[in-house]
Amino acid sequence: MPIAFHVDAVAGKARTARLLTPHAEIETPVFMPVGTLASVKGVPQDTLEELGAQIILGNTYHLYLRPGVETVHRMGGLHGFMSWPRAILTDSGGFQVFSLSELRKINEDGVTFRSHLDGSSHLFSPESAMQAQIGLGADIIMAFDECTEYPADTARARASMEMTARWAARSLKYFEDHKHEVPWLTHGGTAALDCPPEQSSATLSETVPPPGKPNPAIPAQSLFGIIQGGMDRDLRKESAERTLEIGFPGYAIGGLSVGEPRELTREIVESTLEYLPTDKPRYLMGVGTPEEIVEYANLGVDMMDCVLPTRAARHGLLFTSEGKISIKQARYAQDKGPLDPNCPCRVCRRYSRAYLRHLYASNEVLAQVLNTIHNLSFYLDTMRRVRHSISLGEESRFLSSVWSGPKPGTP
Amino acid sequence: MPIAFHVDAVAGKARTARLLTPHAEIETPVFMPVGTLASVKGVPQDTLEELGAQIILGNTYHLYLRPGVETVHRMGGLHGFMSWPRAILTDSGGFQVFSLSELRKINEDGVTFRSHLDGSSHLFSPESAMQAQIGLGADIIMAFDECTEYPADTARARASMEMTARWAARSLKYFEDHKHEVPWLTHGGTAALDCPPEQSSATLSETVPPPGKPNPAIPAQSLFGIIQGGMDRDLRKESAERTLEIGFPGYAIGGLSVGEPRELTREIVESTLEYLPTDKPRYLMGVGTPEEIVEYANLGVDMMDCVLPTRAARHGLLFTSEGKISIKQARYAQDKGPLDPNCPCRVCRRYSRAYLRHLYASNEVLAQVLNTIHNLSFYLDTMRRVRHSISLGEESRFLSSVWSGPKPGTP
């Protein structure tokens, strides 16, 4: 049984919906924190739950190299391995192969690359990327695609888009033939999944209770297709048509945020969305700032992910309702105020800017922990407000000072 | 009004007691996690509260250099600055000056040293160390002492001990003259302290509510004296007598765990304790392993601190009821079991050894966070069991496999 997607409310092009995955029902539009190596850097899983993270993203390339798919599979898949009972999405590995690995060789078969860790040689093909993602056992997995570089001329963008379309068909075929190999239908996951951690936290046992019994109505992973086509609207249209023809339960827009101007990103997103069905989830990969995720949700995007809130936090860059703050600045050294007076997160409730500045300046690990918690809270709250606005039939706006969902002046 | 100390139960030389400080009533024997720079590395304050940490230790040398005493004082003292409502103890700065700084020059006046951060020159004297500790505003502060190196001949140990005794008198004099300068009696702390964070967590305000109204019955800091004397029992006896003659509300045994054999540490602790009053708290500085803190509690020590649980955690060394574990070992790569099947901490309840091993091997920050939480939980639980045993009239034993407080076979 494929993924279920129910649109609940519409406001302009924006919509709120419920996306039913094996491990969780997700309210969209949703922002997905990035947990590259089965950890959202510095944040324990119970804190992610408290923050209201509904779904997190794992990176197939990284997990494939370390700890390896076989290990994760034996531990009950990513859910069991990292003890995360809610939903997980893994990317195809394609983007990281292009951005991180060395000595890539790309041909119709796939991509041969050397590990950035030890130089060992590997092949990612549509088939092996599916095998890896089935073994990792996320709720939503992604077709293997080629992320077209920017800039690229039309011939190059077309050739790349066409290969992505062929790889999409191969990805789907492998997935259909092997989707029963998902961890929770094979060894490792089955028994453990009877025992969600919330119910067993007081019990001490010989094995850690892995989390989350999958929803029996939706036992299978879902494979999403990815639209490419560079910055060319016609190629994007053709990519959408070809990917829809193959047929997936959800569609992603890839190949953006690769260095192009933001106005161009928006244009391509807006035009590509026109060709995607309204009854399927639409996932815009790798964006964005708080302002941008609101903007894209208003355009009709349902799912987004980005390293920005977590990576920026590690550099002391914090998003607040009053704008961005670089907490390392000396001006905050004796600032008793909370990071964001309008933020209800546990960091803003408890700690002063002066303390956060001290932790950062002193290179204390707690700086990364607290900064990341706040930035994620800000992103997740932003999406919560967006959903609330849409449910009231209003598009939401992001104002750089204090903002609320519905536009001022609306009923 | 000085610190209050009530002995509740005695078992052999061991005792349980309540130590009433301005910010918290502490049950002893107590282990104090080390929070060098106003942070127990990697652990948020609410997690420390959940772990049951009653009192934490700050390092005067580090805080004096960064962020500086004046800043901490303006932010309401350490309690307000780091938002920690329970008790805090600061060391005298003496030990760190000897172990970390460069180009020390010691004379009767004090110690001139260069900062390990920027090479700037500073003087720590009994007076300036008291000034710093009053400004930081911990509940318990320590007399400025010289930590005698190991090995030291008798003449050197005597001279050092005698200077520590003279410095103790100067420390007390300065403290008595200036103790009203503590942050919560001057600027910064007063207004804020009306508003403990537990009661105000839902309120968003322009300033972060600093924690913990001091107990009005005990408004003052307490200054503890430190016994030195190297590894010579007679010098230790003389140091105890001279320090007692000056008169403090609590006494620490310093100058141990400086490289001497463990058997010698124990001998000196045991003989020194004979000369300390039973109606005052006794603090053994800088120890030890889980086995040792149980042993010293049985000898009659009330307070201990050590970097071992937090520092070892950062190196993947974890204390469990089944012995020490080096989580980096490949043997744990697919181990589904909890770190310690007998530990109820949030790490052991939720995560497998395989996951913890992966986090450590992948250099993920969450490794440090979770490892530290577990090790602290293990230490704090160990002390909880010790207190329980003593309250039943039993000395407690630490067994390397599963252990409980009372000796097997006792009623």
Short mmCIF file of C-alpha atoms in Angstrom, two decimals, chain A residues 132-386:
data_model
loop_
_atom_site.label_atom_id
_atom_site.label_comp_id
_atom_site.label_asym_id
_atom_site.label_seq_id
_atom_site.Cartn_x
_atom_site.Cartn_y
_atom_site.Cartn_z
CA ALA A 132 21.19 1.05 0.14
CA GLN A 133 18.04 3.01 0.87
CA ILE A 134 15.90 -0.10 1.26
CA GLY A 135 18.52 -1.44 3.66
CA LEU A 136 18.57 1.80 5.66
CA GLY A 137 14.80 1.54 5.88
CA ALA A 138 13.62 5.16 5.85
CA ASP A 139 9.91 5.85 5.38
CA ILE A 140 10.52 7.85 2.21
CA ILE A 141 13.40 7.22 -0.15
CA MET A 142 14.52 9.05 -3.27
CA ALA A 143 15.19 7.94 -6.84
CA PHE A 144 18.85 8.08 -7.88
CA ASP A 145 19.37 11.25 -9.88
CA GLU A 146 22.11 13.38 -11.33
CA CYS A 147 22.19 16.82 -9.79
CA THR A 148 22.97 19.06 -12.76
CA GLU A 149 25.70 21.56 -11.99
CA TYR A 150 25.22 25.31 -12.28
CA PRO A 151 25.75 26.85 -14.72
CA ALA A 152 25.09 24.25 -17.41
CA ASP A 153 24.21 24.87 -21.06
CA THR A 154 20.96 23.55 -22.49
CA ALA A 155 22.50 20.50 -24.14
CA ARG A 156 24.21 19.48 -20.92
CA ALA A 157 21.09 20.14 -18.82
CA ARG A 158 18.98 18.12 -21.26
CA ALA A 159 21.37 15.16 -21.32
CA SER A 160 21.55 15.20 -17.53
CA MET A 161 17.77 15.46 -17.17
CA GLU A 162 17.24 12.60 -19.60
CA MET A 163 19.68 10.36 -17.73
CA THR A 164 17.88 11.22 -14.46
CA ALA A 165 14.61 10.15 -16.13
CA ARG A 166 16.12 6.82 -17.23
CA TRP A 167 17.63 6.33 -13.78
CA ALA A 168 14.21 7.07 -12.24
CA ALA A 169 12.66 4.19 -14.19
CA ARG A 170 15.50 1.86 -13.14
CA SER A 171 15.17 3.05 -9.51
CA LEU A 172 11.46 2.24 -9.51
CA LYS A 173 11.97 -1.17 -11.08
CA TYR A 174 14.59 -2.16 -8.51
CA PHE A 175 12.44 -0.78 -5.71
CA GLU A 176 9.36 -2.73 -6.78
CA ASP A 177 11.38 -5.92 -6.99
CA HIS A 178 13.11 -5.47 -3.62
CA LYS A 179 10.91 -3.36 -1.38
CA HIS A 180 10.10 -6.38 0.79
CA GLU A 181 13.73 -6.31 1.95
CA VAL A 182 13.08 -3.29 4.17
CA PRO A 183 14.42 -3.93 7.72
CA TRP A 184 11.06 -4.01 9.45
CA LEU A 185 9.88 -6.86 7.21
CA THR A 186 13.09 -8.86 7.62
CA HIS A 187 15.56 -9.51 10.43
CA GLY A 188 16.35 -7.08 13.14
CA GLY A 189 13.34 -4.88 13.16
CA THR A 190 10.39 -7.17 13.56
CA ALA A 191 10.35 -8.26 17.17
CA ALA A 192 11.77 -5.05 18.48
CA LEU A 193 9.16 -2.92 16.83
CA ASP A 194 6.51 -4.27 19.16
CA CYS A 195 7.95 -2.09 21.84
CA PRO A 196 7.86 1.66 21.35
CA PRO A 197 10.22 3.46 23.75
CA GLU A 198 7.52 5.60 25.31
CA GLN A 199 5.88 2.53 26.78
CA SER A 200 9.01 0.73 27.83
CA SER A 201 11.20 3.47 29.20
CA ALA A 202 11.07 2.10 32.73
CA THR A 203 11.97 -1.41 31.64
CA LEU A 204 15.59 -2.44 31.65
CA SER A 205 16.32 -5.20 29.23
CA GLU A 206 19.15 -6.88 27.45
CA THR A 207 18.49 -5.01 24.26
CA VAL A 208 17.50 -1.42 23.82
CA PRO A 209 13.87 -1.33 22.71
CA PRO A 210 13.86 -0.08 19.15
CA PRO A 211 11.21 2.48 18.45
CA GLY A 212 8.04 2.75 16.54
CA LYS A 213 5.82 0.01 15.24
CA PRO A 214 5.18 0.82 11.59
CA ASN A 215 1.63 1.67 10.68
CA PRO A 216 0.17 -1.66 9.48
CA ALA A 217 -1.92 0.17 6.92
CA ILE A 218 1.29 1.48 5.30
CA PRO A 219 3.95 -1.20 5.66
CA ALA A 220 6.07 -0.19 2.70
CA GLN A 221 8.58 2.52 2.03
CA SER A 222 7.64 5.11 -0.55
CA LEU A 223 9.93 6.04 -3.40
CA PHE A 224 9.75 9.62 -4.65
CA GLY A 225 10.85 10.79 -8.09
CA ILE A 226 13.09 13.82 -8.60
CA ILE A 227 12.60 16.53 -11.22
CA GLN A 228 15.79 17.93 -12.77
CA GLY A 229 16.37 20.11 -15.83
CA GLY A 230 18.73 22.79 -14.61
CA MET A 231 17.50 26.37 -14.88
CA ASP A 232 15.53 25.79 -18.06
CA ARG A 233 11.76 25.95 -17.65
CA ASP A 234 11.08 23.79 -20.69
CA LEU A 235 13.46 21.10 -19.51
CA ARG A 236 11.86 21.22 -16.07
CA LYS A 237 8.45 20.76 -17.70
CA GLU A 238 9.71 17.83 -19.72
CA SER A 239 11.40 16.31 -16.64
CA ALA A 240 8.15 16.62 -14.69
CA GLU A 241 6.16 15.00 -17.49
CA ARG A 242 8.58 12.11 -17.89
CA THR A 243 8.83 11.52 -14.14
CA LEU A 244 5.05 11.64 -13.74
CA GLU A 245 4.72 9.18 -16.56
CA ILE A 246 6.89 6.72 -14.65
CA GLY A 247 4.66 7.38 -11.67
CA PHE A 248 5.67 7.97 -8.06
CA PRO A 249 3.69 8.64 -4.88
CA GLY A 250 5.55 11.94 -4.42
CA TYR A 251 7.77 14.28 -6.42
CA ALA A 252 10.83 16.28 -5.49
CA ILE A 253 12.37 19.28 -7.18
CA GLY A 254 16.13 18.75 -7.20
CA GLY A 255 19.06 20.60 -8.67
CA LEU A 256 18.31 23.95 -7.03
CA SER A 257 20.27 25.89 -4.41
CA VAL A 258 23.39 24.98 -6.38
CA GLY A 259 24.72 28.51 -6.69
CA GLU A 260 22.05 30.19 -8.82
CA PRO A 261 20.51 33.55 -7.80
CA ARG A 262 17.58 33.24 -5.41
CA GLU A 263 15.18 34.90 -7.86
CA LEU A 264 15.98 32.20 -10.38
CA THR A 265 15.41 29.47 -7.78
CA ARG A 266 11.98 30.91 -7.11
CA GLU A 267 11.12 31.14 -10.80
CA ILE A 268 12.08 27.53 -11.44
CA VAL A 269 10.25 26.31 -8.35
CA GLU A 270 7.13 28.22 -9.31
CA SER A 271 7.12 27.03 -12.90
CA THR A 272 7.97 23.42 -12.02
CA LEU A 273 5.21 23.20 -9.44
CA GLU A 274 2.67 23.89 -12.20
CA TYR A 275 3.43 20.51 -13.70
CA LEU A 276 3.22 18.52 -10.47
CA PRO A 277 -0.08 16.95 -9.40
CA THR A 278 -1.90 18.60 -6.51
CA ASP A 279 -2.84 15.29 -4.93
CA LYS A 280 0.76 14.18 -4.33
CA PRO A 281 3.38 15.58 -1.93
CA ARG A 282 5.89 18.00 -3.42
CA TYR A 283 9.34 18.14 -1.90
CA LEU A 284 11.76 21.00 -2.59
CA MET A 285 15.24 19.72 -1.78
CA GLY A 286 17.88 21.70 0.08
CA VAL A 287 16.19 25.01 0.93
CA GLY A 288 16.32 27.48 2.62
CA THR A 289 16.30 30.49 4.92
CA PRO A 290 13.30 31.03 7.21
CA GLU A 291 11.94 33.60 4.75
CA GLU A 292 12.38 31.19 1.86
CA ILE A 293 10.69 28.21 3.44
CA VAL A 294 7.64 30.39 4.10
CA GLU A 295 7.73 31.65 0.54
CA TYR A 296 8.00 28.17 -0.96
CA ALA A 297 5.24 26.84 1.27
CA ASN A 298 3.07 29.63 -0.12
CA LEU A 299 3.92 28.47 -3.62
CA GLY A 300 2.58 25.01 -2.78
CA VAL A 301 5.68 23.11 -1.59
CA ASP A 302 4.88 20.49 1.07
CA MET A 303 8.30 19.32 2.24
CA MET A 304 11.68 21.01 2.61
CA ASP A 305 15.05 20.19 4.15
CA CYS A 306 18.18 22.23 4.67
CA VAL A 307 21.42 22.12 6.64
CA LEU A 308 21.17 25.87 7.20
CA PRO A 309 19.63 25.93 10.72
CA THR A 310 22.00 23.27 12.05
CA ARG A 311 25.15 24.38 10.22
CA ALA A 312 24.59 28.06 10.96
CA ALA A 313 24.10 27.20 14.64
CA ARG A 314 27.55 25.67 14.73
CA HIS A 315 28.92 28.96 13.45
CA GLY A 316 27.01 31.01 16.00
CA LEU A 317 24.48 32.32 13.47
CA LEU A 318 21.05 32.30 15.03
CA PHE A 319 17.67 32.98 13.48
CA THR A 320 15.27 35.06 15.52
CA SER A 321 11.99 36.88 15.06
CA GLU A 322 14.04 40.07 15.08
CA GLY A 323 16.47 38.94 12.41
CA LYS A 324 19.74 37.04 12.27
CA ILE A 325 22.15 37.26 15.19
CA SER A 326 25.85 36.45 15.21
CA ILE A 327 26.17 35.46 18.84
CA LYS A 328 29.95 35.74 18.80
CA GLN A 329 29.78 39.52 18.77
CA ALA A 330 31.16 41.34 21.80
CA ARG A 331 27.97 43.43 22.01
CA TYR A 332 26.20 40.43 23.55
CA ALA A 333 28.82 39.84 26.26
CA GLN A 334 26.65 41.38 28.98
CA ASP A 335 23.23 41.12 27.32
CA LYS A 336 20.81 39.66 29.85
CA GLY A 337 18.04 39.26 27.32
CA PRO A 338 16.96 36.00 25.76
CA LEU A 339 18.20 35.18 22.28
CA ASP A 340 14.72 35.80 20.90
CA PRO A 341 12.12 37.37 23.20
CA ASN A 342 9.34 35.91 21.06
CA CYS A 343 10.65 32.35 21.04
CA PRO A 344 9.28 29.86 23.55
CA CYS A 345 12.09 27.32 23.10
CA ARG A 346 13.95 25.93 26.08
CA VAL A 347 17.06 27.90 25.15
CA CYS A 348 15.31 31.26 24.97
CA ARG A 349 13.37 30.53 28.15
CA ARG A 350 16.44 29.73 30.19
CA TYR A 351 19.64 31.31 28.90
CA SER A 352 20.78 34.85 28.20
CA ARG A 353 22.55 36.10 25.12
CA ALA A 354 25.53 36.79 27.38
CA TYR A 355 25.74 33.13 28.38
CA LEU A 356 25.33 31.88 24.80
CA ARG A 357 28.00 34.32 23.69
CA HIS A 358 30.33 33.09 26.43
CA LEU A 359 29.79 29.45 25.46
CA TYR A 360 30.54 30.23 21.82
CA ALA A 361 33.58 32.39 22.58
CA SER A 362 34.92 29.71 24.94
CA ASN A 363 34.44 26.99 22.33
CA GLU A 364 32.17 25.04 24.69
CA VAL A 365 30.30 22.12 23.13
CA LEU A 366 27.13 23.32 24.83
CA ALA A 367 27.18 26.31 22.44
CA GLN A 368 26.56 24.00 19.50
CA VAL A 369 23.92 22.04 21.38
CA LEU A 370 21.91 25.07 22.50
CA ASN A 371 22.35 27.02 19.27
CA THR A 372 21.13 24.08 17.23
CA ILE A 373 18.13 23.53 19.48
CA HIS A 374 17.12 27.15 19.07
CA ASN A 375 17.56 27.32 15.31
CA LEU A 376 15.60 24.11 14.81
CA SER A 377 12.90 25.37 17.13
CA PHE A 378 12.70 28.56 15.11
CA TYR A 379 12.36 26.65 11.82
CA LEU A 380 9.83 24.19 13.17
CA ASP A 381 7.78 26.97 14.78
CA THR A 382 7.90 28.89 11.51
CA MET A 383 6.37 25.91 9.70
CA ARG A 384 3.80 25.48 12.46
CA ARG A 385 2.68 29.07 11.92
CA VAL A 386 2.56 28.55 8.19
#
